[in-house]
Short mmCIF file of C-alpha atoms in Angstrom, two decimals:
data_model
loop_
_atom_site.label_atom_id
_atom_site.label_comp_id
_atom_site.label_asym_id
_atom_site.label_seq_id
_atom_site.Cartn_x
_atom_site.Cartn_y
_atom_site.Cartn_z
CA MET A 286 -21.31 0.79 13.28
CA SER A 287 -19.27 1.22 16.43
CA THR A 288 -15.30 -0.33 15.90
CA ASP A 289 -14.38 -3.26 13.22
CA ARG A 290 -11.30 -5.18 12.70
CA SER A 291 -10.42 -6.52 9.89
CA LEU A 292 -7.96 -9.21 8.74
CA PRO A 293 -3.76 -8.55 8.67
CA PRO A 294 -2.03 -7.25 5.48
CA HIS A 295 -0.81 -10.86 4.75
CA VAL A 296 -4.05 -12.07 5.18
CA GLN A 297 -5.81 -9.44 3.48
CA LYS A 298 -3.81 -9.95 0.47
CA ALA A 299 -4.08 -13.92 0.08
CA PHE A 300 -7.82 -13.18 0.83
CA TRP A 301 -8.52 -10.39 -1.65
CA ALA A 302 -6.95 -12.30 -4.78
CA ARG A 303 -8.48 -15.77 -3.96
CA ALA A 304 -11.56 -13.91 -3.82
CA LEU A 305 -11.36 -11.66 -6.73
CA VAL A 306 -9.83 -14.16 -8.93
CA PHE A 307 -12.13 -17.05 -8.31
CA GLN A 308 -14.97 -14.96 -9.25
CA VAL A 309 -13.07 -14.25 -13.23
CA LEU A 310 -11.86 -18.27 -13.16
CA ASP A 311 -15.97 -19.06 -12.06
CA LEU A 312 -16.78 -16.66 -14.89
CA HIS A 313 -14.34 -18.36 -17.24
CA HIS A 314 -14.44 -22.46 -16.38
CA VAL A 315 -17.05 -23.50 -18.79
CA GLN A 316 -15.89 -21.93 -21.85
CA LEU A 317 -12.38 -22.95 -21.75
CA GLU A 318 -13.70 -26.36 -20.26
CA ALA A 319 -15.98 -26.84 -23.74
CA ALA A 320 -13.05 -25.90 -25.68
CA GLY A 321 -10.26 -28.35 -24.38
CA TYR A 322 -8.26 -25.90 -22.34
CA GLY A 323 -9.31 -26.80 -19.00
CA LEU A 324 -5.64 -27.92 -18.06
CA PHE A 325 -4.92 -24.01 -18.64
CA TRP A 326 -7.42 -22.95 -16.69
CA ASN A 327 -6.82 -25.31 -13.85
CA ALA A 328 -3.10 -23.65 -13.94
CA VAL A 329 -4.47 -20.78 -13.51
CA ARG A 330 -5.63 -21.85 -10.03
CA GLU A 331 -2.66 -23.77 -9.08
CA ARG A 332 -0.86 -20.21 -10.16
CA LEU A 333 -3.28 -18.09 -7.85
CA LEU A 334 -3.30 -20.81 -4.53
CA THR A 335 1.07 -21.29 -4.84
CA SER A 336 1.22 -17.11 -4.67
CA THR A 337 -1.32 -16.38 -2.08
CA ALA A 338 -0.63 -19.46 0.54
CA ALA A 339 3.36 -18.03 -0.12
CA GLN A 340 2.32 -14.76 1.65
CA ILE A 341 0.41 -16.27 4.59
CA GLU A 342 3.07 -18.86 5.15
CA PHE A 343 6.20 -15.78 4.91
CA CYS A 344 4.44 -12.59 5.22
CA PRO A 345 6.83 -11.18 3.06
CA ALA A 346 6.90 -7.20 2.90
CA GLY A 347 4.56 -5.16 0.58
CA SER A 348 1.68 -3.07 0.23
CA LEU A 349 -1.57 -4.59 -0.36
CA SER A 350 -1.73 -2.64 -4.24
CA SER A 351 1.57 -4.02 -4.67
CA TYR A 352 0.95 -7.01 -4.71
CA LEU A 353 -2.36 -7.70 -6.63
CA SER A 354 -0.51 -5.76 -9.17
CA HIS A 355 2.12 -7.95 -9.78
CA LEU A 356 0.25 -11.30 -9.40
CA GLY A 357 -1.53 -10.93 -12.82
CA THR A 358 1.77 -11.00 -14.07
CA GLU A 359 3.20 -13.47 -12.20
CA ILE A 360 0.08 -15.76 -12.69
CA ARG A 361 0.93 -15.34 -16.80
CA ALA A 362 4.61 -16.11 -15.64
CA GLY A 363 3.96 -19.64 -15.18
CA ILE A 364 1.64 -20.71 -18.02
CA PRO A 365 3.58 -22.43 -20.94
CA PHE A 366 0.96 -21.83 -23.70
CA PRO A 367 2.08 -24.70 -26.37
CA ASP A 368 0.43 -22.45 -29.43
CA ARG A 369 -1.15 -19.43 -30.67
CA ASP A 370 -4.53 -21.03 -30.29
CA ALA A 371 -3.88 -21.91 -26.55
CA GLU A 372 -2.93 -19.01 -25.59
CA ARG A 373 -5.23 -16.66 -27.72
CA THR A 374 -8.10 -18.49 -26.22
CA CYS A 375 -7.23 -17.78 -22.58
CA ALA A 376 -6.23 -14.55 -23.07
CA PRO A 377 -9.84 -13.02 -22.11
CA LEU A 378 -9.57 -15.05 -18.45
CA LEU A 379 -5.97 -13.28 -18.04
CA ASP A 380 -7.04 -9.87 -19.49
CA GLU A 381 -10.00 -9.96 -17.12
CA ILE A 382 -7.95 -10.86 -14.23
CA ASP A 383 -5.33 -8.54 -14.54
CA ARG A 384 -7.58 -5.51 -14.72
CA VAL A 385 -9.82 -7.00 -11.50
CA LEU A 386 -7.07 -7.02 -9.61
CA ARG A 387 -5.28 -3.34 -10.76
CA ASP A 388 -8.51 -2.26 -10.27
CA ALA A 389 -8.81 -3.98 -6.78
CA GLY A 390 -5.27 -2.66 -6.16
CA GLN A 391 -6.66 0.95 -6.23
CA LEU A 392 -9.80 1.07 -3.85
CA ARG A 393 -9.32 2.70 -0.33
CA GLU A 394 -12.40 0.45 0.75
CA ASP A 395 -11.68 -2.68 3.05
CA LEU A 396 -13.48 -5.18 1.11
CA LEU A 397 -14.59 -7.49 3.60
CA MET A 398 -15.93 -4.39 5.80
CA SER A 399 -17.59 -2.72 2.70
CA ALA A 400 -19.40 -6.46 2.23
CA PHE A 401 -20.56 -6.57 5.54
CA ALA A 402 -22.29 -3.06 5.54
CA ALA A 403 -23.99 -4.07 2.54
CA THR A 404 -25.06 -7.01 4.20
CA MET A 405 -26.37 -4.96 7.18
CA GLN A 406 -28.37 -3.00 5.23
CA ALA A 407 -29.75 -4.96 2.99
CA ALA A 408 -31.17 -6.76 6.73
CA VAL A 409 -32.50 -3.38 8.36
CA GLU A 410 -34.22 -2.89 4.91
CA LEU A 411 -35.97 -6.36 4.87
CA TYR A 412 -37.14 -5.67 8.25
CA HIS A 413 -38.22 -2.11 7.83
CA ARG A 414 -39.88 -3.85 4.23
CA HIS A 415 -42.34 -5.66 6.28
CA GLY A 416 -42.81 -3.51 9.50
CA GLU A 417 -40.37 -3.36 11.53
CA GLY A 418 -38.41 -0.13 11.42
CA VAL A 419 -34.58 -0.69 13.22
CA PRO A 420 -33.41 2.20 15.74
CA ASP A 421 -30.66 3.56 13.95
CA ASP A 422 -28.97 3.59 17.70
CA VAL A 423 -29.21 0.16 17.49
CA VAL A 424 -27.46 -0.46 13.83
CA LYS A 425 -24.46 2.07 15.62
CA ARG A 426 -23.73 -0.50 17.69
CA VAL A 427 -23.32 -3.42 15.78
CA SER A 428 -19.32 -4.71 15.11
CA VAL A 429 -17.85 -6.78 13.35
CA THR A 430 -14.03 -8.25 13.27
CA PHE A 431 -12.66 -10.84 10.55
CA GLY A 432 -9.77 -12.91 12.12
CA HIS A 433 -8.37 -15.91 10.71
CA GLN A 434 -6.81 -19.14 11.85
CA GLY A 435 -3.89 -22.07 10.27
CA MET A 436 -6.18 -25.15 11.00
CA PRO A 437 -8.84 -26.33 9.17
CA VAL A 438 -12.18 -24.74 10.18
CA GLN A 439 -13.80 -27.28 12.14
CA SER A 440 -17.70 -26.99 11.26
CA GLU A 441 -21.13 -28.71 10.09
CA LEU A 442 -21.11 -25.82 7.26
CA PRO A 443 -18.82 -27.23 3.98
CA ILE A 444 -17.09 -23.87 3.84
CA GLN A 445 -13.85 -22.45 5.18
CA LEU A 446 -15.36 -19.80 7.67
CA THR A 447 -17.53 -19.28 10.49
CA ALA A 448 -19.72 -16.40 11.39
CA THR A 449 -20.73 -15.83 15.63
CA THR A 450 -22.90 -13.15 16.51
CA TYR A 451 -22.24 -12.21 20.17
CA LEU A 452 -25.84 -10.13 21.89
CA GLU A 453 -23.87 -7.66 24.52
CA ASP A 454 -25.32 -5.35 26.55
CA GLN A 455 -23.59 -1.74 26.04
CA PRO A 456 -24.61 1.11 29.02
CA GLU A 457 -26.40 3.23 25.75
CA GLY A 458 -28.32 0.11 25.17
CA PRO A 459 -27.94 -3.65 23.49
CA SER A 460 -25.55 -4.38 21.01
CA ALA A 461 -24.04 -7.27 18.63
CA ARG A 462 -20.69 -8.53 17.85
CA VAL A 463 -20.07 -10.42 14.61
CA ASP A 464 -17.03 -12.39 14.55
CA VAL A 465 -15.85 -13.86 11.22
CA VAL A 466 -13.12 -16.52 10.96
CA ILE A 467 -11.22 -17.59 7.97
CA ASN A 468 -9.23 -20.36 6.91
CA PRO A 469 -6.97 -17.90 4.23
CA GLY A 470 -4.60 -21.35 3.15
CA LEU A 471 -7.91 -22.98 2.98
CA LEU A 472 -10.42 -21.09 0.86
CA ASP A 473 -11.97 -22.31 -1.91
CA GLU A 474 -15.09 -21.25 -4.01
CA LEU A 475 -17.51 -22.56 -2.13
CA THR A 476 -16.61 -20.55 0.69
CA VAL A 477 -16.11 -16.64 -0.84
CA PHE A 478 -19.48 -17.70 -2.68
CA SER A 479 -21.32 -18.49 -0.16
CA LEU A 480 -19.95 -15.60 1.95
CA PRO A 481 -23.01 -13.43 1.09
CA TYR A 482 -25.46 -15.52 2.38
CA VAL A 483 -23.45 -16.62 5.77
CA LEU A 484 -23.39 -12.88 6.20
CA LEU A 485 -27.22 -12.18 6.00
CA HIS A 486 -27.52 -15.17 8.06
CA GLU A 487 -25.98 -13.24 10.98
CA CYS A 488 -27.26 -10.21 10.68
CA VAL A 489 -30.94 -11.04 9.58
CA CYS A 490 -31.46 -14.05 11.90
CA HIS A 491 -28.92 -12.92 14.72
CA VAL A 492 -28.18 -9.31 14.78
CA LEU A 493 -31.49 -8.33 14.73
CA GLN A 494 -33.69 -10.64 17.28
CA GLY A 495 -35.17 -8.32 19.41
CA PRO A 496 -36.46 -7.19 21.71
CA TRP A 497 -34.31 -4.56 20.34
CA GLN A 498 -33.45 -3.51 24.81
CA SER A 499 -30.70 -5.17 26.95
CA GLY A 500 -31.28 -8.07 28.68
CA ARG A 501 -31.12 -10.08 24.85
CA SER A 502 -30.43 -13.76 25.63
CA GLN A 503 -28.35 -15.30 23.36
CA PRO A 504 -30.21 -18.65 21.16
CA ASP A 505 -28.35 -21.53 21.53
CA PRO A 506 -26.42 -23.37 18.53
CA GLY A 507 -28.79 -25.90 17.88
CA ASP A 508 -32.41 -23.41 18.49
CA ARG A 509 -34.58 -24.79 16.25
CA PHE A 510 -35.82 -20.83 15.75
CA ALA A 511 -32.92 -18.32 15.26
CA GLU A 512 -31.09 -21.26 14.07
CA GLY A 513 -33.77 -23.40 11.80
CA TRP A 514 -36.69 -21.26 11.07
CA MET A 515 -35.03 -17.99 10.68
CA ASP A 516 -32.59 -19.58 8.28
CA VAL A 517 -34.65 -20.18 5.81
CA ALA A 518 -35.99 -17.00 5.67
CA ALA A 519 -31.92 -15.53 5.72
CA TYR A 520 -32.24 -18.17 2.62
CA LEU A 521 -35.67 -16.98 0.61
CA ALA A 522 -34.14 -13.09 1.36
CA HIS A 523 -31.05 -13.89 -0.08
CA GLN A 524 -32.34 -15.15 -3.07
CA THR A 525 -35.29 -12.59 -3.48
CA LEU A 526 -33.94 -9.70 -2.51
CA ASP A 527 -32.77 -6.60 -4.59
CA TYR A 528 -29.54 -5.84 -3.68
CA PRO A 529 -28.62 -2.64 -5.23
CA TRP A 530 -25.06 -4.16 -5.62
CA LEU A 531 -26.17 -6.63 -7.82
CA GLY A 532 -25.73 -3.51 -11.11
CA ASP A 533 -22.33 -3.74 -9.85
CA ALA A 534 -20.54 -5.30 -12.76
CA SER A 535 -17.19 -3.51 -11.84
CA GLY A 536 -15.88 -7.15 -10.12
CA LEU A 537 -14.99 -5.87 -7.39
CA ASP A 538 -17.54 -6.73 -4.54
CA LEU A 539 -17.12 -9.77 -2.50
CA LEU A 540 -21.49 -9.49 -2.45
CA ALA A 541 -21.59 -10.26 -6.67
CA PRO A 542 -19.91 -12.59 -8.35
CA ARG A 543 -19.42 -12.13 -12.01
CA ARG A 544 -21.40 -14.95 -12.84
CA ALA A 545 -24.54 -14.23 -10.77
CA ALA A 546 -26.07 -17.78 -10.44
CA ALA A 547 -22.32 -18.42 -8.20
CA ARG A 548 -23.98 -17.29 -5.12
CA LEU A 549 -27.11 -19.01 -5.01
CA GLU A 550 -25.25 -22.20 -5.91
CA ALA A 551 -23.53 -22.19 -2.92
CA ALA A 552 -25.56 -20.39 -0.53
CA GLU A 553 -28.08 -23.72 -1.49
CA LYS A 554 -25.03 -26.08 -0.68
CA VAL A 555 -24.38 -23.94 2.98
CA HIS A 556 -28.38 -23.85 3.63
CA ARG A 557 -28.94 -27.44 3.48
CA ALA A 558 -25.82 -28.88 5.23
CA ARG A 559 -27.11 -26.35 8.47
CA HIS A 560 -29.83 -28.97 9.04
CA GLN A 561 -28.17 -32.01 7.57
CA ARG A 562 -27.22 -34.89 10.06
CA THR A 563 -23.76 -34.27 11.18
CA PRO A 564 -21.63 -36.47 13.97
CA HIS A 565 -21.31 -33.43 16.41
CA GLY A 566 -24.12 -34.07 18.65
CA ARG A 567 -28.15 -33.78 18.04
CA SER A 568 -28.28 -30.25 17.43
CA TRP A 569 -28.52 -30.45 13.94
CA ALA A 570 -31.86 -31.83 14.38
CA GLN A 571 -33.46 -29.03 16.29
CA ARG A 572 -32.18 -27.06 13.72
CA ALA A 573 -33.88 -29.19 10.91
CA MET A 574 -36.82 -28.94 13.12
CA GLY A 575 -37.08 -25.09 12.64
CA ALA A 576 -35.87 -25.19 8.77
CA GLN A 577 -39.10 -27.88 8.36
CA ALA A 578 -41.44 -26.18 10.43
CA ALA A 579 -40.99 -23.34 7.97
CA GLN A 580 -40.46 -24.62 5.17
CA SER A 581 -44.09 -26.17 5.44
CA THR A 582 -45.38 -22.73 6.77
CA VAL A 583 -44.33 -21.26 2.98
CA ALA A 584 -45.68 -24.01 1.73
CA LEU A 585 -49.10 -23.87 3.59
CA LEU A 586 -49.48 -19.98 2.69
CA ALA A 587 -48.97 -20.66 -0.88
CA LYS A 588 -52.14 -22.89 -0.89
CA LEU A 589 -53.62 -20.14 0.69
CA PRO A 590 -55.82 -17.46 -1.13
CA GLU A 591 -54.83 -14.58 1.37
CA THR A 592 -50.87 -15.21 0.51
CA ARG A 593 -50.73 -17.55 -2.67
CA THR A 594 -49.68 -14.33 -4.08
CA ASP A 595 -46.49 -14.12 -2.44
CA PRO A 596 -46.14 -17.33 0.03
CA ALA A 597 -42.46 -16.01 1.11
CA ALA A 598 -43.19 -12.58 1.95
CA ALA A 599 -45.80 -13.91 3.93
CA PHE A 600 -43.40 -15.60 5.30
CA THR A 601 -40.62 -13.15 5.43
CA ARG A 602 -43.04 -10.82 7.55
CA LEU A 603 -44.16 -13.49 9.71
CA SER A 604 -40.76 -14.07 10.56
CA THR A 605 -39.70 -10.49 10.89
CA ARG A 606 -42.03 -10.07 12.87
CA LEU A 607 -41.23 -13.01 15.33
CA ASN A 608 -37.92 -12.24 15.87
CA SER A 609 -37.77 -8.78 16.46
CA SER A 610 -40.93 -9.00 19.34
CA THR A 611 -40.94 -9.63 23.17
CA PHE A 612 -40.77 -13.08 23.13
CA SER A 613 -37.93 -14.85 24.71
CA ASN A 614 -36.17 -17.38 23.02
CA ARG A 615 -38.05 -20.32 24.74
CA GLN A 616 -41.41 -19.35 23.50
CA ARG A 617 -40.09 -18.88 19.78
CA GLU A 618 -38.62 -22.37 20.46
CA LEU A 619 -42.27 -23.62 21.80
CA PHE A 620 -43.43 -22.20 18.67
CA VAL A 621 -41.72 -24.05 15.75
CA ALA A 622 -41.98 -26.94 17.75
CA ARG A 623 -46.49 -26.49 18.10
CA VAL A 624 -45.76 -25.61 14.14
CA HIS A 625 -43.14 -28.83 12.90
CA LYS A 626 -45.54 -31.03 15.06
CA ALA A 627 -48.91 -29.68 13.28
CA THR A 628 -47.36 -29.92 9.48
CA MET A 629 -46.33 -33.48 10.17
CA GLY A 630 -47.92 -35.69 6.89
CA ARG A 631 -51.45 -33.65 6.43
CA VAL A 632 -51.43 -30.05 8.04
CA ASP A 633 -54.01 -30.00 11.27
CA ALA A 634 -56.95 -27.96 10.70
CA GLY A 635 -56.34 -26.07 13.75
CA LEU A 636 -53.00 -24.27 12.64
CA VAL A 637 -54.61 -23.90 10.02
CA THR A 638 -57.70 -21.50 11.54
CA GLN A 639 -54.79 -19.93 13.70
CA ILE A 640 -52.89 -18.81 10.53
CA ARG A 641 -56.03 -17.40 8.64
CA GLN A 642 -57.02 -16.01 11.62
CA TYR A 643 -54.04 -13.88 12.16
CA LEU A 644 -53.40 -13.06 8.06
CA SER A 645 -57.08 -11.04 9.01
CA THR A 646 -56.53 -9.36 12.61
CA ASP A 647 -52.43 -9.07 12.10
CA ASP A 648 -52.44 -9.48 15.91
CA LEU A 649 -48.73 -11.88 16.25
CA HIS A 650 -49.38 -12.40 19.90
CA GLN A 651 -53.16 -13.69 19.53
CA LEU A 652 -51.46 -16.19 16.53
CA VAL A 653 -48.38 -17.36 19.07
CA HIS A 654 -50.64 -18.28 22.03
CA GLY A 655 -53.45 -19.33 19.62
CA ILE A 656 -50.66 -22.34 18.47
CA LEU A 657 -49.01 -23.12 21.74
CA ALA A 658 -52.94 -23.56 22.66
CA ILE A 659 -53.81 -25.39 19.91
CA HIS A 660 -54.85 -29.07 20.53
CA LEU A 661 -53.62 -31.19 17.63
CA THR A 662 -55.04 -33.96 16.19
CA ASN A 663 -52.09 -35.77 15.86
CA GLU A 664 -51.26 -35.93 19.40
#
């Protein structure tokens, strides 16, 4: 990939510490609560937040490695255990925090950069698996920047992070830049655990938007196809992709929380929020229209004999082909609008005919033009 930029050192300290310790806390939370020691779990979390807030506010000197290696000791010192039973029960949590922070201090790579690179690789492999080989030069011209801000993030999503992809042209060809902005002071578990889905959304929906040539058009924030339909494709991919990193049990991967279900739960909340009503205009309704059209298409594919064994795969193949095609953003949006109208209530027979014909011929252009021209019985 092309030139990237990560967080400044004092923000990096806070982000790494919270992201990694949140993983360990999440893994032990239920067990400690069930044993009656939830108070100490909360105390560990509060010590973490206080220490990292000081890094953000005062920017003390010292390396990332040094801070992480001392953070475990700092957390332990702030937990007054009333007896040996409490200390013994909480020991596995504190020991694992020590280990994770110690190992993180020895890493040479940047966790955020590694997370984006792995996500980009997964997105490219997803397209390839469904017959859309992404040219190497397109991938090389993708860049990512990680920035931060002190004010709360203003977004329809319930997380303290925004990710925006900008499609640009370079002399060598089309490029994409993903800008991720984080509020480190308000960084919470939902933000950290939804990061894999958020990054995958950017890569699957926007970075790999076609056609892979100069002159790509930036979709609107409320684009029915890019932000609605394709978000469903990204969400399904997040649920079903065989991520190569999930076998790593080191706890040093932002894409694989120690409790695997944590990322799925977070993704579900953020995915749902993209299509819920907000007071910030009507773009949510356009995204919701695209998502509903996509979900209805998956449901239809689940009933057809040609695709009922794996409707998600059939939908993902259709979606990646549409997204990488030469169709304009406007044509894709019109396609989604027609599918949405054709699936309101009872599915229109004409839509079923068009989709089954596509499954037989594999002719994407015939499908799109056929659906755009279809006469719906509910019109």
